[in-house]
Coordinates of C-alpha atoms and ligand atoms in Angstrom, one line a residue:
M3 CA 89.4 235.5 16.2
K4 CA 87.3 232.5 17.5
R5 CA 88.8 229.1 16.4
V6 CA 86.9 225.9 17.3
Y7 CA 88.4 222.5 18.0
N8 CA 87.2 220.6 14.9
F9 CA 87.0 216.8 15.6
S10 CA 85.8 216.1 12.0
A11 CA 87.1 212.9 10.3
G12 CA 87.9 215.0 7.2
P13 CA 88.3 217.6 5.9
S14 CA 89.8 218.4 9.3
M15 CA 91.9 220.9 11.2
L16 CA 95.0 222.4 9.8
P17 CA 97.8 223.9 11.9
L18 CA 96.9 227.6 12.7
S19 CA 100.5 228.7 11.8
V20 CA 100.1 227.0 8.3
L21 CA 96.8 228.9 7.7
Q22 CA 98.4 232.1 8.8
Q23 CA 101.4 231.6 6.5
A24 CA 99.1 230.8 3.6
A25 CA 97.1 233.9 4.3
A26 CA 100.3 236.1 4.4
E27 CA 101.4 234.6 1.1
M28 CA 98.0 234.7 -0.5
T29 CA 98.6 237.7 -2.8
D30 CA 102.3 237.6 -3.2
A31 CA 104.0 234.2 -2.8
H32 CA 107.8 234.2 -2.3
G33 CA 108.2 237.6 -4.0
S34 CA 106.6 236.4 -7.3
G35 CA 104.0 239.1 -7.2
Q36 CA 101.3 236.5 -7.6
S37 CA 99.3 234.0 -5.5
V38 CA 100.1 230.3 -5.8
L39 CA 96.4 230.1 -7.0
E40 CA 97.4 232.0 -10.1
M41 CA 100.7 230.3 -11.0
S42 CA 101.3 228.1 -14.0
H43 CA 102.2 224.6 -12.9
R44 CA 105.1 224.7 -15.3
S45 CA 106.5 228.1 -14.1
K46 CA 109.8 228.7 -12.4
D47 CA 107.7 229.9 -9.4
F48 CA 105.8 226.6 -9.0
T49 CA 108.6 224.1 -9.7
P50 CA 110.4 224.7 -6.4
I51 CA 107.0 224.3 -4.5
I52 CA 106.2 220.8 -5.9
E53 CA 109.9 219.8 -5.5
K54 CA 110.1 221.0 -1.9
T55 CA 106.8 219.2 -1.1
E56 CA 108.0 215.9 -2.5
A57 CA 111.5 216.2 -0.9
L58 CA 109.9 216.9 2.6
L59 CA 107.5 214.0 2.2
R60 CA 110.4 211.7 1.2
S61 CA 112.5 212.8 4.2
L62 CA 109.7 212.7 6.8
M63 CA 108.5 209.3 5.7
G64 CA 111.9 207.8 4.8
I65 CA 110.7 207.0 1.3
P66 CA 113.5 204.9 -0.4
A67 CA 114.9 206.1 -3.8
N68 CA 113.2 203.2 -5.7
Y69 CA 109.7 204.7 -5.0
R70 CA 108.0 207.4 -6.9
V71 CA 105.8 210.0 -5.2
L72 CA 102.7 211.1 -7.3
F73 CA 100.4 214.0 -6.6
L74 CA 97.1 213.1 -8.2
Q75 CA 93.4 214.0 -8.0
G76 CA 90.2 212.0 -7.5
G77 CA 90.7 211.3 -3.8
A78 CA 91.6 208.0 -2.2
S79 CA 88.4 206.7 -3.8
L80 CA 89.9 206.9 -7.3
Q81 CA 92.7 204.7 -6.1
F82 CA 90.1 202.0 -5.5
S83 CA 90.0 201.8 -9.3
M84 CA 93.5 202.8 -10.3
I85 CA 95.2 200.1 -8.2
P86 CA 93.4 197.2 -9.8
L87 CA 93.6 198.7 -13.3
N88 CA 97.4 199.4 -13.0
L89 CA 98.6 196.5 -11.0
A90 CA 96.3 193.8 -12.3
G91 CA 94.5 195.1 -15.4
V92 CA 94.2 192.8 -18.4
E93 CA 93.3 193.2 -22.1
P94 CA 89.7 192.5 -23.0
G95 CA 88.9 188.8 -23.3
I96 CA 91.7 187.8 -20.9
E97 CA 90.8 186.1 -17.6
K98 CA 90.9 188.5 -14.6
K99 CA 93.9 188.3 -12.3
P100 CA 93.5 187.3 -8.6
A101 CA 94.0 189.9 -5.9
F102 CA 93.7 189.6 -2.1
Y103 CA 91.7 192.1 0.1
V104 CA 91.4 192.3 3.9
E105 CA 88.1 193.8 4.9
T106 CA 88.3 195.9 8.1
G107 CA 85.7 198.6 7.6
I108 CA 83.5 200.6 5.2
W109 CA 86.4 202.0 3.2
S110 CA 88.0 198.6 2.6
K111 CA 84.6 197.4 1.5
K112 CA 84.3 200.2 -1.0
A113 CA 87.7 199.4 -2.3
E114 CA 86.5 195.8 -2.8
E115 CA 83.3 196.8 -4.6
E116 CA 85.3 198.8 -7.1
G117 CA 88.2 196.3 -7.3
A118 CA 85.8 193.4 -8.1
K119 CA 85.1 195.0 -11.5
Y120 CA 88.6 194.5 -12.6
V121 CA 90.2 191.6 -10.7
D122 CA 89.2 188.2 -9.4
L123 CA 88.8 189.5 -5.9
F124 CA 89.3 187.3 -2.9
V125 CA 88.4 188.6 0.6
G126 CA 91.0 186.7 2.7
A127 CA 89.9 188.0 6.1
S128 CA 87.2 190.2 7.5
S129 CA 86.1 191.6 10.8
Q130 CA 82.6 192.3 9.7
D131 CA 81.3 189.6 12.2
R132 CA 81.8 192.0 15.1
G133 CA 81.0 195.3 13.3
Y134 CA 84.7 195.8 12.3
T135 CA 85.7 196.5 15.9
Y136 CA 89.0 194.7 15.6
I137 CA 91.8 193.9 13.1
P138 CA 91.7 190.3 12.1
T139 CA 94.8 188.1 12.1
P140 CA 96.3 188.6 8.6
P141 CA 96.5 185.4 6.5
P142 CA 99.2 185.1 3.9
P143 CA 98.4 185.9 0.3
R144 CA 98.0 183.1 -2.4
S145 CA 101.0 182.7 -4.7
G146 CA 99.3 184.2 -7.8
D147 CA 97.8 187.3 -6.2
A148 CA 98.6 190.4 -8.1
Y149 CA 98.6 192.5 -4.8
Y150 CA 97.4 192.4 -1.2
H151 CA 95.2 195.3 -0.2
L152 CA 94.4 196.6 3.3
T153 CA 93.1 199.8 5.0
W154 CA 95.8 200.7 7.5
N155 CA 93.6 203.0 9.6
N156 CA 89.9 202.6 9.6
T157 CA 88.5 206.1 9.8
I158 CA 84.9 205.2 10.4
V159 CA 85.1 202.4 12.9
G160 CA 88.4 203.5 14.6
T161 CA 90.7 200.6 14.2
R162 CA 94.3 200.5 13.0
W163 CA 96.9 198.0 11.9
T164 CA 100.2 198.1 13.9
T165 CA 102.4 195.8 11.8
P166 CA 102.2 195.0 8.1
P167 CA 101.4 191.4 7.3
E168 CA 104.1 189.3 5.6
T169 CA 103.2 189.0 2.0
G170 CA 106.4 187.7 0.4
N171 CA 106.6 188.6 -3.3
V172 CA 103.0 189.8 -3.4
P173 CA 103.0 193.6 -3.2
L174 CA 101.3 195.0 -0.2
V175 CA 99.0 197.9 -0.9
A176 CA 97.6 200.1 1.8
D177 CA 95.2 202.9 2.2
I178 CA 96.8 205.3 4.7
S179 CA 94.4 208.2 4.1
S180 CA 93.7 208.8 7.8
S181 CA 97.0 207.8 9.3
I182 CA 99.7 209.1 6.9
L183 CA 102.5 210.8 9.0
S184 CA 100.8 210.1 12.3
E185 CA 103.4 207.5 13.3
P186 CA 106.4 205.8 11.7
L187 CA 105.7 203.4 8.8
E188 CA 108.3 201.3 7.1
V189 CA 107.6 202.2 3.5
S190 CA 109.8 199.4 2.1
R191 CA 107.3 196.9 3.4
F192 CA 104.8 198.1 0.9
G193 CA 104.5 198.1 -2.9
L194 CA 102.0 201.1 -2.9
L195 CA 100.7 203.5 -0.3
Y196 CA 97.9 206.0 -1.0
A197 CA 96.2 208.8 0.9
G198 CA 93.6 211.5 0.2
A199 CA 95.1 214.7 1.6
Q200 CA 92.2 216.1 3.6
K201 CA 92.8 214.2 6.8
N202 CA 96.4 214.6 7.8
L203 CA 98.1 216.4 5.0
G204 CA 96.3 219.4 3.7
P205 CA 93.1 220.4 1.8
A206 CA 90.9 218.0 -0.2
G207 CA 91.7 217.7 -3.8
T208 CA 95.1 216.1 -3.7
T209 CA 95.9 212.4 -3.4
V210 CA 99.4 211.2 -2.6
V211 CA 100.5 207.9 -4.1
I212 CA 103.8 206.3 -3.2
I213 CA 104.6 203.5 -5.6
R214 CA 107.6 201.2 -6.0
D215 CA 109.3 201.5 -9.4
D216 CA 108.7 197.9 -10.6
L217 CA 104.9 198.3 -10.2
I218 CA 104.8 201.1 -12.7
G219 CA 104.1 200.4 -16.4
K220 CA 101.9 197.3 -16.0
A221 CA 98.6 198.9 -17.1
P222 CA 97.0 197.5 -20.3
S223 CA 96.7 199.9 -23.2
W224 CA 93.0 200.6 -22.9
V225 CA 93.3 202.1 -19.4
P226 CA 92.5 205.9 -19.7
V227 CA 95.5 208.1 -19.7
M228 CA 94.5 210.0 -16.5
L229 CA 94.3 206.7 -14.6
R230 CA 97.8 205.5 -15.5
Y231 CA 100.6 205.5 -13.0
D232 CA 103.2 205.3 -15.8
I233 CA 102.0 208.6 -17.4
H234 CA 101.9 210.5 -14.1
A235 CA 105.3 209.1 -13.1
K236 CA 106.9 210.0 -16.4
E237 CA 105.5 213.5 -16.3
G238 CA 106.4 214.1 -12.6
S239 CA 102.7 214.6 -11.7
L240 CA 102.5 217.3 -14.4
Y241 CA 100.8 215.4 -17.2
N242 CA 97.9 217.8 -16.8
T243 CA 97.3 220.7 -14.3
P244 CA 97.8 219.3 -10.8
P245 CA 96.1 220.6 -7.7
C246 CA 98.8 223.3 -7.3
Y247 CA 97.4 225.1 -4.3
G248 CA 96.8 221.8 -2.5
I249 CA 100.4 220.7 -3.2
Y250 CA 101.6 224.1 -1.8
L251 CA 99.6 223.7 1.4
I252 CA 100.8 220.1 1.9
G253 CA 104.3 221.6 1.7
L254 CA 103.5 224.1 4.4
V255 CA 102.0 221.3 6.6
L256 CA 105.1 219.2 6.1
E257 CA 107.4 222.1 7.0
W258 CA 105.3 222.5 10.2
L259 CA 105.7 218.8 10.9
H260 CA 109.4 218.9 10.2
A261 CA 109.9 221.8 12.7
L262 CA 108.0 219.9 15.3
G263 CA 110.6 217.1 15.2
G264 CA 109.1 214.9 12.4
V265 CA 107.1 211.7 12.5
S266 CA 108.5 210.2 15.7
A267 CA 107.8 213.4 17.6
I268 CA 104.3 213.7 16.3
A269 CA 103.7 210.0 17.0
E270 CA 104.6 210.6 20.7
R271 CA 102.2 213.5 20.8
N272 CA 99.5 211.5 19.1
Q273 CA 99.9 208.6 21.5
H274 CA 99.5 211.0 24.4
K275 CA 96.4 212.6 22.9
A276 CA 94.7 209.3 22.2
A277 CA 95.6 207.9 25.6
L278 CA 94.0 210.8 27.4
L279 CA 90.6 210.1 25.7
Y280 CA 90.9 206.2 25.8
D281 CA 91.8 206.3 29.5
Y282 CA 88.8 208.4 30.3
L283 CA 86.5 206.2 28.2
D284 CA 87.8 203.0 29.9
H285 CA 87.0 204.5 33.3
S286 CA 83.8 206.2 32.5
C287 CA 80.4 204.8 33.6
L288 CA 78.5 206.8 30.9
F289 CA 80.8 206.4 27.8
R290 CA 82.8 203.5 26.3
S291 CA 84.9 202.7 23.3
P292 CA 83.4 200.0 21.1
V293 CA 86.9 199.0 19.8
D294 CA 89.1 196.1 21.0
L295 CA 92.1 197.1 23.0
G296 CA 94.8 196.0 20.6
S297 CA 93.2 197.4 17.5
R298 CA 92.5 201.0 18.5
S299 CA 93.2 203.9 16.2
L300 CA 95.2 206.9 17.3
M301 CA 93.5 209.1 14.8
N302 CA 89.8 208.3 15.0
L303 CA 88.2 207.5 18.3
P304 CA 84.6 206.4 18.2
F305 CA 82.6 206.3 21.5
V306 CA 79.1 205.5 22.6
F307 CA 76.9 205.9 25.6
T308 CA 76.7 202.9 27.9
V309 CA 72.9 203.6 28.3
E310 CA 70.8 200.6 27.1
D311 CA 67.5 202.3 26.3
P312 CA 67.8 203.4 22.6
V313 CA 65.4 206.4 23.0
R314 CA 67.3 207.8 26.0
R315 CA 70.6 207.1 24.2
A316 CA 69.6 209.0 21.1
D317 CA 68.5 211.9 23.3
L318 CA 71.8 211.9 25.1
E319 CA 73.7 211.9 21.8
K320 CA 71.8 214.9 20.5
R321 CA 72.4 216.8 23.7
F322 CA 76.0 215.8 23.8
I323 CA 76.7 217.1 20.3
R324 CA 74.8 220.3 20.9
E325 CA 76.4 221.2 24.2
A326 CA 79.9 220.2 23.0
A327 CA 79.5 222.6 20.0
A328 CA 78.4 225.4 22.3
R329 CA 81.8 224.9 24.0
G330 CA 83.7 225.1 20.7
L331 CA 84.1 221.4 20.3
V332 CA 82.6 220.6 16.9
N333 CA 81.9 217.7 14.6
L334 CA 81.7 215.0 17.2
A335 CA 78.9 213.0 15.7
G336 CA 79.8 209.5 14.6
H337 CA 79.7 208.5 10.9
R338 CA 76.1 208.4 9.6
L339 CA 76.5 204.6 9.0
V340 CA 77.5 203.7 12.6
G341 CA 76.1 206.5 14.8
G342 CA 77.4 207.3 18.2
M343 CA 80.2 209.8 18.6
R344 CA 83.7 210.1 17.1
A345 CA 86.6 212.3 17.9
S346 CA 89.2 212.5 15.2
L347 CA 92.6 213.5 16.6
Y348 CA 94.7 214.1 13.6
N349 CA 98.2 215.6 13.8
A350 CA 96.9 219.2 13.7
M351 CA 94.6 218.7 16.7
P352 CA 96.3 220.3 19.7
L353 CA 96.6 218.5 23.0
R354 CA 94.6 221.3 24.5
G355 CA 91.6 220.3 22.3
V356 CA 91.6 216.8 23.7
Q357 CA 92.0 218.1 27.2
E358 CA 89.0 220.3 26.7
L359 CA 87.0 217.5 25.2
V360 CA 87.7 215.2 28.2
R361 CA 86.9 217.9 30.6
F362 CA 83.6 218.5 28.8
M363 CA 82.8 214.7 29.0
E364 CA 83.6 214.6 32.7
D365 CA 81.2 217.5 33.3
F366 CA 78.6 215.9 31.1
E367 CA 78.9 212.6 33.1
A368 CA 78.8 214.4 36.4
Q369 CA 75.6 216.3 35.4
E370 CA 74.0 213.0 34.3
K371 CA 74.8 211.4 37.6
G372 CA 73.5 214.4 39.5
G373 CA 70.2 214.1 37.6
L374 CA 70.4 217.7 36.5
H375 CA 69.7 216.8 32.9
V376 CA 67.5 213.7 33.1
S377 CA 65.5 214.1 29.9
H378 CA 63.4 210.9 30.4
P379 CA 62.8 210.7 34.2
N380 CA 60.5 207.7 33.5
H381 CA 63.4 205.6 32.4
E382 CA 65.4 206.2 35.6
Ligands
PLP19 C1 88.3 209.4 3.7 C2 88.8 208.1 3.3 C3 88.7 207.6 2.0 C4 88.0 208.4 0.9 O1 88.7 209.5 0.6 P1 88.3 210.5 -0.6 O2 89.6 211.3 -0.8 O3 87.1 211.3 -0.2 O4 88.0 209.7 -1.8 C5 89.2 206.4 1.7 N1 89.8 205.7 2.6 C6 90.0 206.1 3.9 C7 90.7 205.2 4.9 C8 89.5 207.3 4.3 O5 89.7 207.7 5.6

């Protein structure tokens, strides 16, 4: 068996032990004589699976009793529409309600573009002026705002919030797709949290929504049934067929995390992994992190070559990605919109993977210095 270290931003690595358990249970799950892929979502075999997954998520995240956990579909992107529709939707002909958004990257911008269709959207702060390389100082919401939206971890640009802003009575809503369960988060500070599963939780196809009771049931009557939190909450995420296999795999990932010691233990590991790469980047002559010190993500670490000449830089990037892949370090290209490189170090990325990446980067830098791989000697 040849496994690579997959640094993709998502879908991303899953723990090997989880994949092996899923493989072992593929044709006969828990003595049911069938695969989870074949089970009815209303059967006595599946009920314990969804219940266990929710219970584990509640205990690992410390989700208070007055919050509901929903397993939905449509990715984090569908939440860009469901949030405004459910928290601030109005009947036709009625003036749109105001809502507050903080813009810290490409995903928060997408949330805004969608939200603006349904709410009177106000961008209260943005870090676009410096390419989203920092988290702006959060301003307070305005008194009438229906909610306050932010992107906790910015997957593409590699920044993260560390403390939630004070929003008083205005519900704080956060996209935690790329940081869920990576470090402790005080759920009670938020009205709604949401995450696509494919980064830190399991396979693509399931979206987790954690919503405070009092925010359920506010959608106007015209909102389509599949987009209503009240329906999904009432039916326990079983209004229609949920992504059963995804929910099962999330359950296995949560068991793995629980056995590791839970969120505080994985947070310590994540700090250590990220520090290894940041320390190297901050001391390197060839690579650097474009992100401000106080705003750096533990999950997504973009980096660039310090080389000025764009032609030589592009050449180095291509060679870097190619040679890394040859060493089993794959998917290190930056997002197509920002370029450069990016290493995503989600929970399932072992420390060993980061150590091997840093060793490869040291070798690459040494070779460059030694002039063994000077691709454009004229520029030297
Ligand atoms: C990946 C990602 C999304 C989009 O997720 P989908 O599940 O593909 O819709 C949204 N927000 C953030 C922060 C992400 O990392």
